[in-house]
Short mmCIF file of C-alpha atoms in Angstrom, two decimals:
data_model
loop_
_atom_site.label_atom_id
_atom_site.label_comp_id
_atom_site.label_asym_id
_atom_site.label_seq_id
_atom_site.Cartn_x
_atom_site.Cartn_y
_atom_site.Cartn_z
CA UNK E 197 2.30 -13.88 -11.63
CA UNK E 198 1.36 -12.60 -8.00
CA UNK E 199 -2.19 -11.20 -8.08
CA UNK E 200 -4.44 -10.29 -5.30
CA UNK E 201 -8.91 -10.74 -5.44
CA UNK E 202 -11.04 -9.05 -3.32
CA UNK E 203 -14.34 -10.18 -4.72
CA UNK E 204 -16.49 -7.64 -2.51
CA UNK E 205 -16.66 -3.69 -3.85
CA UNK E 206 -18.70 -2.51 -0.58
CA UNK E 207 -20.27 -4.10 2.50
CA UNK E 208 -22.65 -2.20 4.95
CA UNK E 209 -22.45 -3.60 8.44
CA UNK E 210 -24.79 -2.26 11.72
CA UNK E 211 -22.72 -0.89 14.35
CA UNK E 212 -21.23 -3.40 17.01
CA UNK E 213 -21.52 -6.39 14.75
CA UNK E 214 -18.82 -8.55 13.33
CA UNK E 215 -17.98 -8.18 9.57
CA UNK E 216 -15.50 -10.67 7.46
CA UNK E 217 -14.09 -9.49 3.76
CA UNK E 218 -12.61 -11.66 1.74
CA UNK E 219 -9.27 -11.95 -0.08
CA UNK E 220 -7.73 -14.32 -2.59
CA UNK E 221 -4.11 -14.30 -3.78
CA UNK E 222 -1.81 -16.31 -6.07
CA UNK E 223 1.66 -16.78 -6.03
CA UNK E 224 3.69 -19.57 -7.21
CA UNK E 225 6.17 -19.05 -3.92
CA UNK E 226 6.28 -20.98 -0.58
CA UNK E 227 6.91 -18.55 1.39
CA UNK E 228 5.11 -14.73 1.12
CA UNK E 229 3.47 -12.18 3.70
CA UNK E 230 -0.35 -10.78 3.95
CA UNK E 231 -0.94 -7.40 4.93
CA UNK E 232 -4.49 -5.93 4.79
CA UNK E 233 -4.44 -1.73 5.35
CA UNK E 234 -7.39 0.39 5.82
CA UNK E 235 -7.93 3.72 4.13
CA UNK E 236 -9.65 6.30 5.72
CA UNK E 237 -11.89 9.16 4.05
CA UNK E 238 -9.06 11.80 4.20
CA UNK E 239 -7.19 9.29 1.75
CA UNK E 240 -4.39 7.89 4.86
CA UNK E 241 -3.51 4.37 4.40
CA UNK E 242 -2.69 2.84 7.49
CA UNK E 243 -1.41 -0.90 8.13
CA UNK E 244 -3.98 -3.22 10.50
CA UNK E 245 -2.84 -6.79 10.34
CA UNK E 246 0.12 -9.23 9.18
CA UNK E 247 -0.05 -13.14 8.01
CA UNK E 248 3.52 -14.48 7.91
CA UNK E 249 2.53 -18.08 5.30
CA UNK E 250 4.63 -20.38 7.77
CA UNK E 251 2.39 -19.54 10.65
CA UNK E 252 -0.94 -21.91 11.61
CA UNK E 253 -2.08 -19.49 13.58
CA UNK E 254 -4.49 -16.35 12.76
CA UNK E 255 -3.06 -13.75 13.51
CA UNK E 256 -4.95 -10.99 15.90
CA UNK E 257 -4.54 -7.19 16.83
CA UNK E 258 -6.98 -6.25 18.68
CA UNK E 259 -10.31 -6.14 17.23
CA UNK E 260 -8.90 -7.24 14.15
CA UNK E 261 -8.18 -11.00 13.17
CA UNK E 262 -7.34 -13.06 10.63
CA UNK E 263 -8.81 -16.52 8.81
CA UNK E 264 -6.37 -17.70 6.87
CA UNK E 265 -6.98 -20.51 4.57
CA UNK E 266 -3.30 -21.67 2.96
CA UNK E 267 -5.11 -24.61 0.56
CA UNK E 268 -7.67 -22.28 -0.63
CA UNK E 269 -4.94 -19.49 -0.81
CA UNK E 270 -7.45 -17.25 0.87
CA UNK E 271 -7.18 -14.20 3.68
CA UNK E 272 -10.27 -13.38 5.56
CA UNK E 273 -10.22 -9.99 7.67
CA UNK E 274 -12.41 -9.93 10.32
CA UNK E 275 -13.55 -7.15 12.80
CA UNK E 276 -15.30 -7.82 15.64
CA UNK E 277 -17.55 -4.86 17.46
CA UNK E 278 -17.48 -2.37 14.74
CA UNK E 279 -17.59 1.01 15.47
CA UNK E 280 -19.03 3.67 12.96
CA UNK E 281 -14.58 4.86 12.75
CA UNK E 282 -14.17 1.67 10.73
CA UNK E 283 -16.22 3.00 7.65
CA UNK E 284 -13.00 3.02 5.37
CA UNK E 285 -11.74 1.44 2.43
CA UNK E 286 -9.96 -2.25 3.08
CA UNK E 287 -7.14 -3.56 1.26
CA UNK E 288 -5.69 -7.07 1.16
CA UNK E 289 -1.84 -6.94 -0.29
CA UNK E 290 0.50 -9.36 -0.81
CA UNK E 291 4.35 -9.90 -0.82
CA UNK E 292 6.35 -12.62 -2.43
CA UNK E 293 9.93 -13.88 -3.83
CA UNK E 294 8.53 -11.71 -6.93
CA UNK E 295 9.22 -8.24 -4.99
CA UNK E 296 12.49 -9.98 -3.59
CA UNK E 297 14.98 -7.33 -2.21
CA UNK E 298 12.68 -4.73 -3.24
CA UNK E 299 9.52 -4.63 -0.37
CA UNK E 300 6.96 -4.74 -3.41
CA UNK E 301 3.34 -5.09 -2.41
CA UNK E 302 0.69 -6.36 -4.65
CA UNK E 303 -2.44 -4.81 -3.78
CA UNK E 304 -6.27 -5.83 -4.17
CA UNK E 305 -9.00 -3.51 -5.42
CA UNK E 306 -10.45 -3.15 -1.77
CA UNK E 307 -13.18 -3.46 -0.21
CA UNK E 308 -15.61 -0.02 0.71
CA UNK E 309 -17.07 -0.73 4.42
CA UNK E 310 -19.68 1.32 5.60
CA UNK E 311 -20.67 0.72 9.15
CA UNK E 312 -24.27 2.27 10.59
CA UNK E 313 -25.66 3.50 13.83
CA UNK U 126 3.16 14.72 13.49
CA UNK U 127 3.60 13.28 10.39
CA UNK U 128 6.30 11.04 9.76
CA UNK U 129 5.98 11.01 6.33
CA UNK U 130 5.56 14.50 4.38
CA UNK U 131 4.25 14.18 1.22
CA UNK U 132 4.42 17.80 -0.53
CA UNK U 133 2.22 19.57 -2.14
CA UNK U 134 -1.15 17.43 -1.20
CA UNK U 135 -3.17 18.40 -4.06
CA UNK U 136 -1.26 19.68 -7.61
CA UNK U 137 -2.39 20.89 -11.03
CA UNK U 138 -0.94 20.52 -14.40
CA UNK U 139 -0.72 21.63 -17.83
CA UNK U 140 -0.46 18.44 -20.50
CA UNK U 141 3.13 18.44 -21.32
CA UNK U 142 4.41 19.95 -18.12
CA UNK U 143 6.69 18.81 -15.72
CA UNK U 144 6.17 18.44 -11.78
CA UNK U 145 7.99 17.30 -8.76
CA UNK U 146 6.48 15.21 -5.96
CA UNK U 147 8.37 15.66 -2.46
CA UNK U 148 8.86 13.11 0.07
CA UNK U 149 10.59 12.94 2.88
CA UNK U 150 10.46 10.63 6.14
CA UNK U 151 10.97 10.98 9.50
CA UNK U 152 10.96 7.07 10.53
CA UNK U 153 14.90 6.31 10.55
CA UNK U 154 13.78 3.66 7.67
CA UNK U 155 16.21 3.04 5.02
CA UNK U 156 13.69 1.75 2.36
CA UNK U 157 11.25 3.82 0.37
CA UNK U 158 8.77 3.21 -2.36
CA UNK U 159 6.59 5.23 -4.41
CA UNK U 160 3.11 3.69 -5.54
CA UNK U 161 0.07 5.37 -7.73
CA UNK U 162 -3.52 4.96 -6.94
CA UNK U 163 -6.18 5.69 -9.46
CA UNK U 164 -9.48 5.50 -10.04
CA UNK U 165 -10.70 2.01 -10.67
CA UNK U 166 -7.16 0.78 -9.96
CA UNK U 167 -5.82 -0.98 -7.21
CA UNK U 168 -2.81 0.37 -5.34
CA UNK U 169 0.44 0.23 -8.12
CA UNK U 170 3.61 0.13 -7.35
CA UNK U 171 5.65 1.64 -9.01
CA UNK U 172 9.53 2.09 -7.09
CA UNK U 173 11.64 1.04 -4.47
CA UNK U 174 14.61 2.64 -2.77
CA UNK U 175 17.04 0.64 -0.51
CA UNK U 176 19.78 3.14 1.03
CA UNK U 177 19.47 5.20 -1.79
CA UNK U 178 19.84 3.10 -4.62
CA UNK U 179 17.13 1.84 -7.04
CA UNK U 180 16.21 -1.41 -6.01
CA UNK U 181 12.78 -1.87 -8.87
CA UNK U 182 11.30 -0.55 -11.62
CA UNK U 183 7.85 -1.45 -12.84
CA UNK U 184 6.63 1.78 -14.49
CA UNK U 185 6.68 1.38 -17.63
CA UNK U 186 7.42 5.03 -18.69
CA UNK U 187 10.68 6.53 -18.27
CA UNK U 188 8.53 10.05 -18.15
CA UNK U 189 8.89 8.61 -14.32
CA UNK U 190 11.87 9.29 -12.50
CA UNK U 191 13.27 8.85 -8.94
CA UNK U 192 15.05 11.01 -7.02
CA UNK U 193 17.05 10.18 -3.43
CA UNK U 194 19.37 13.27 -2.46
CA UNK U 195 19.35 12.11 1.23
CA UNK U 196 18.70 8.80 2.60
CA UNK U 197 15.40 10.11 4.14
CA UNK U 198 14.10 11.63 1.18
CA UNK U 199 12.58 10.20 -2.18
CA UNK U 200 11.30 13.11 -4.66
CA UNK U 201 9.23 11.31 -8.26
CA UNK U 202 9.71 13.89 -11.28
CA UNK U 203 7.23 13.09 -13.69
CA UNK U 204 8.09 15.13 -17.42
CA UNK U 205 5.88 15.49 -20.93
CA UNK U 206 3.04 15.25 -18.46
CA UNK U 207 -0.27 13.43 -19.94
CA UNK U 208 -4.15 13.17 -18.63
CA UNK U 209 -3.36 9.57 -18.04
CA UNK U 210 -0.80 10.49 -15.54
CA UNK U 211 -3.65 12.10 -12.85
CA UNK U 212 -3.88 9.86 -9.76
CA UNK U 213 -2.72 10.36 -6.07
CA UNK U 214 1.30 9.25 -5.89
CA UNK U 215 1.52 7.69 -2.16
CA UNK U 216 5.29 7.43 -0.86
CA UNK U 217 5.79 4.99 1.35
CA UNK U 218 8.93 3.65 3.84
CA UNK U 219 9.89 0.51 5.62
CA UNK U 220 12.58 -1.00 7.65
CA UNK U 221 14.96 -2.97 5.15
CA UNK U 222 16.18 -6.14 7.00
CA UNK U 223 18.19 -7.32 4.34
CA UNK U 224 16.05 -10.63 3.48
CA UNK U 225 14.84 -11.41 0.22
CA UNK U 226 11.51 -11.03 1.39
CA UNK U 227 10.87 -9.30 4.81
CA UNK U 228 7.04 -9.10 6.81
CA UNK U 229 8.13 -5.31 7.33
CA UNK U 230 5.04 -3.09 7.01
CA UNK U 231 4.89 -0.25 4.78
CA UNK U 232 4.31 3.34 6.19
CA UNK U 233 2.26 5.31 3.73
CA UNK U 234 2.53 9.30 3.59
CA UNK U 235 -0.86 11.12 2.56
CA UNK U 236 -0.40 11.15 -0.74
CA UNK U 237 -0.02 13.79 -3.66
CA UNK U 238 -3.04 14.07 -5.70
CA UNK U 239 -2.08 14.99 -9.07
CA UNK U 240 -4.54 16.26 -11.82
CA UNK U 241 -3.53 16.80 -15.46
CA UNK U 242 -5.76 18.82 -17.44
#
């Protein structure tokens, strides 16, 4: 069964440094897509970053990025230059051939991010 | 603007009632989802929509039931209403391409948070 990990409950960053959270998945399919969305203290859930599993490459968007690690079946996010707006809740989802034809996500528990002047 | 309207934002209930959730989107997509997030839970989903017909099912209570009157809109009735059942209800919408398996984000409304006393 698909199932998504994110190992840390909260990280507190200073301002204008870089922070990476972690995310572990499972699937038994070749072939899936990585989201990770970021909710905000009002409760809105907004998407940041994609990781199609036939692409090498991290993907980017703008101070976002990705390190993707297929063998360990692991997801890094990483922001670069955080600003005190990216105190928010983090989550890592998942979709595979187990939400086919439907759009399912799996989600992970998130990560709380508190950033600091 | 919003482009999702999630209606009402915050809702109480009686044990045993029965509410509606309201969603409608303004995105032109023709896939929506319902999910449920509660405390110490990660993101659930629980339905999907593709052009107006049921596409899955993973709630496990039929207490939980869909409702697409228009393509744009995606209403959750939720009967015999129990404690169990408080949590914020998040619809959601995407761009269906048709795949099995598509990298389409999701668009999240800001949720309905439901309390059952």
């Amino acid at each position: 069964a698909q199932k998504v990990t994110q190992t840390q409950t909260s990280i507190s960053v200073m301002e204008k440094t870089t922070v990476t959270m972690d995310c572990v998945y499972e699937t038994r399919d070749s072939s899936y897509f990585l989201f990770w969305y970021k909710q905000t203290a009002s409760g809105e859930i907004v998407f940041l970053i994609r990781q199609d599993s036939y692409k090498k490459e991290n993907a980017t968007e703008g101070h976002y990025s990705l390190n993707f690690q297929k063998p360990k079946s692991s997801i890094g996010l990483i922001i670069t230059a955080t600003q005190i707006e990216d105190s928010a809740v983090y989550f890592c989802a998942m979709r595979d051939l187990t939400g086919a034809n439907t759009g399912k996500l799996t989600f992970g528990h998130g990560t709380i991010l508190r950033v600091h002047p | 603007d919003p482009k999702i309207i999630q209606k009402p934002k915050y809702l109480v209930a009686v044990t045993g009632s029965e509410k509606i959730l309201i969603c409608e989107q303004y995105l032109g997509h023709n896939a929506m989802y319902w999910y449920r997030q509660s405390a110490k839970k990660p993101l659930e989903f629980m339905f999907s929509y593709s052009y107006q017909k049921l596409m899955d099912n993973q709630t496990a209570s039929s207490r939980f039931q869909p409702q697409s009157s228009k393509k744009n809109h995606l209403d959750l009735q939720i009967t015999a209403l129990k404690p169990d059942d408080s949590a914020t209800y998040f619809c959601a919408s995407s761009q269906d391409t048709g795949a099995p398996i598509s990298n389409e984000r999701l668009f999240f409304g800001h949720g309905t948070k439901l309390s059952v006393l």
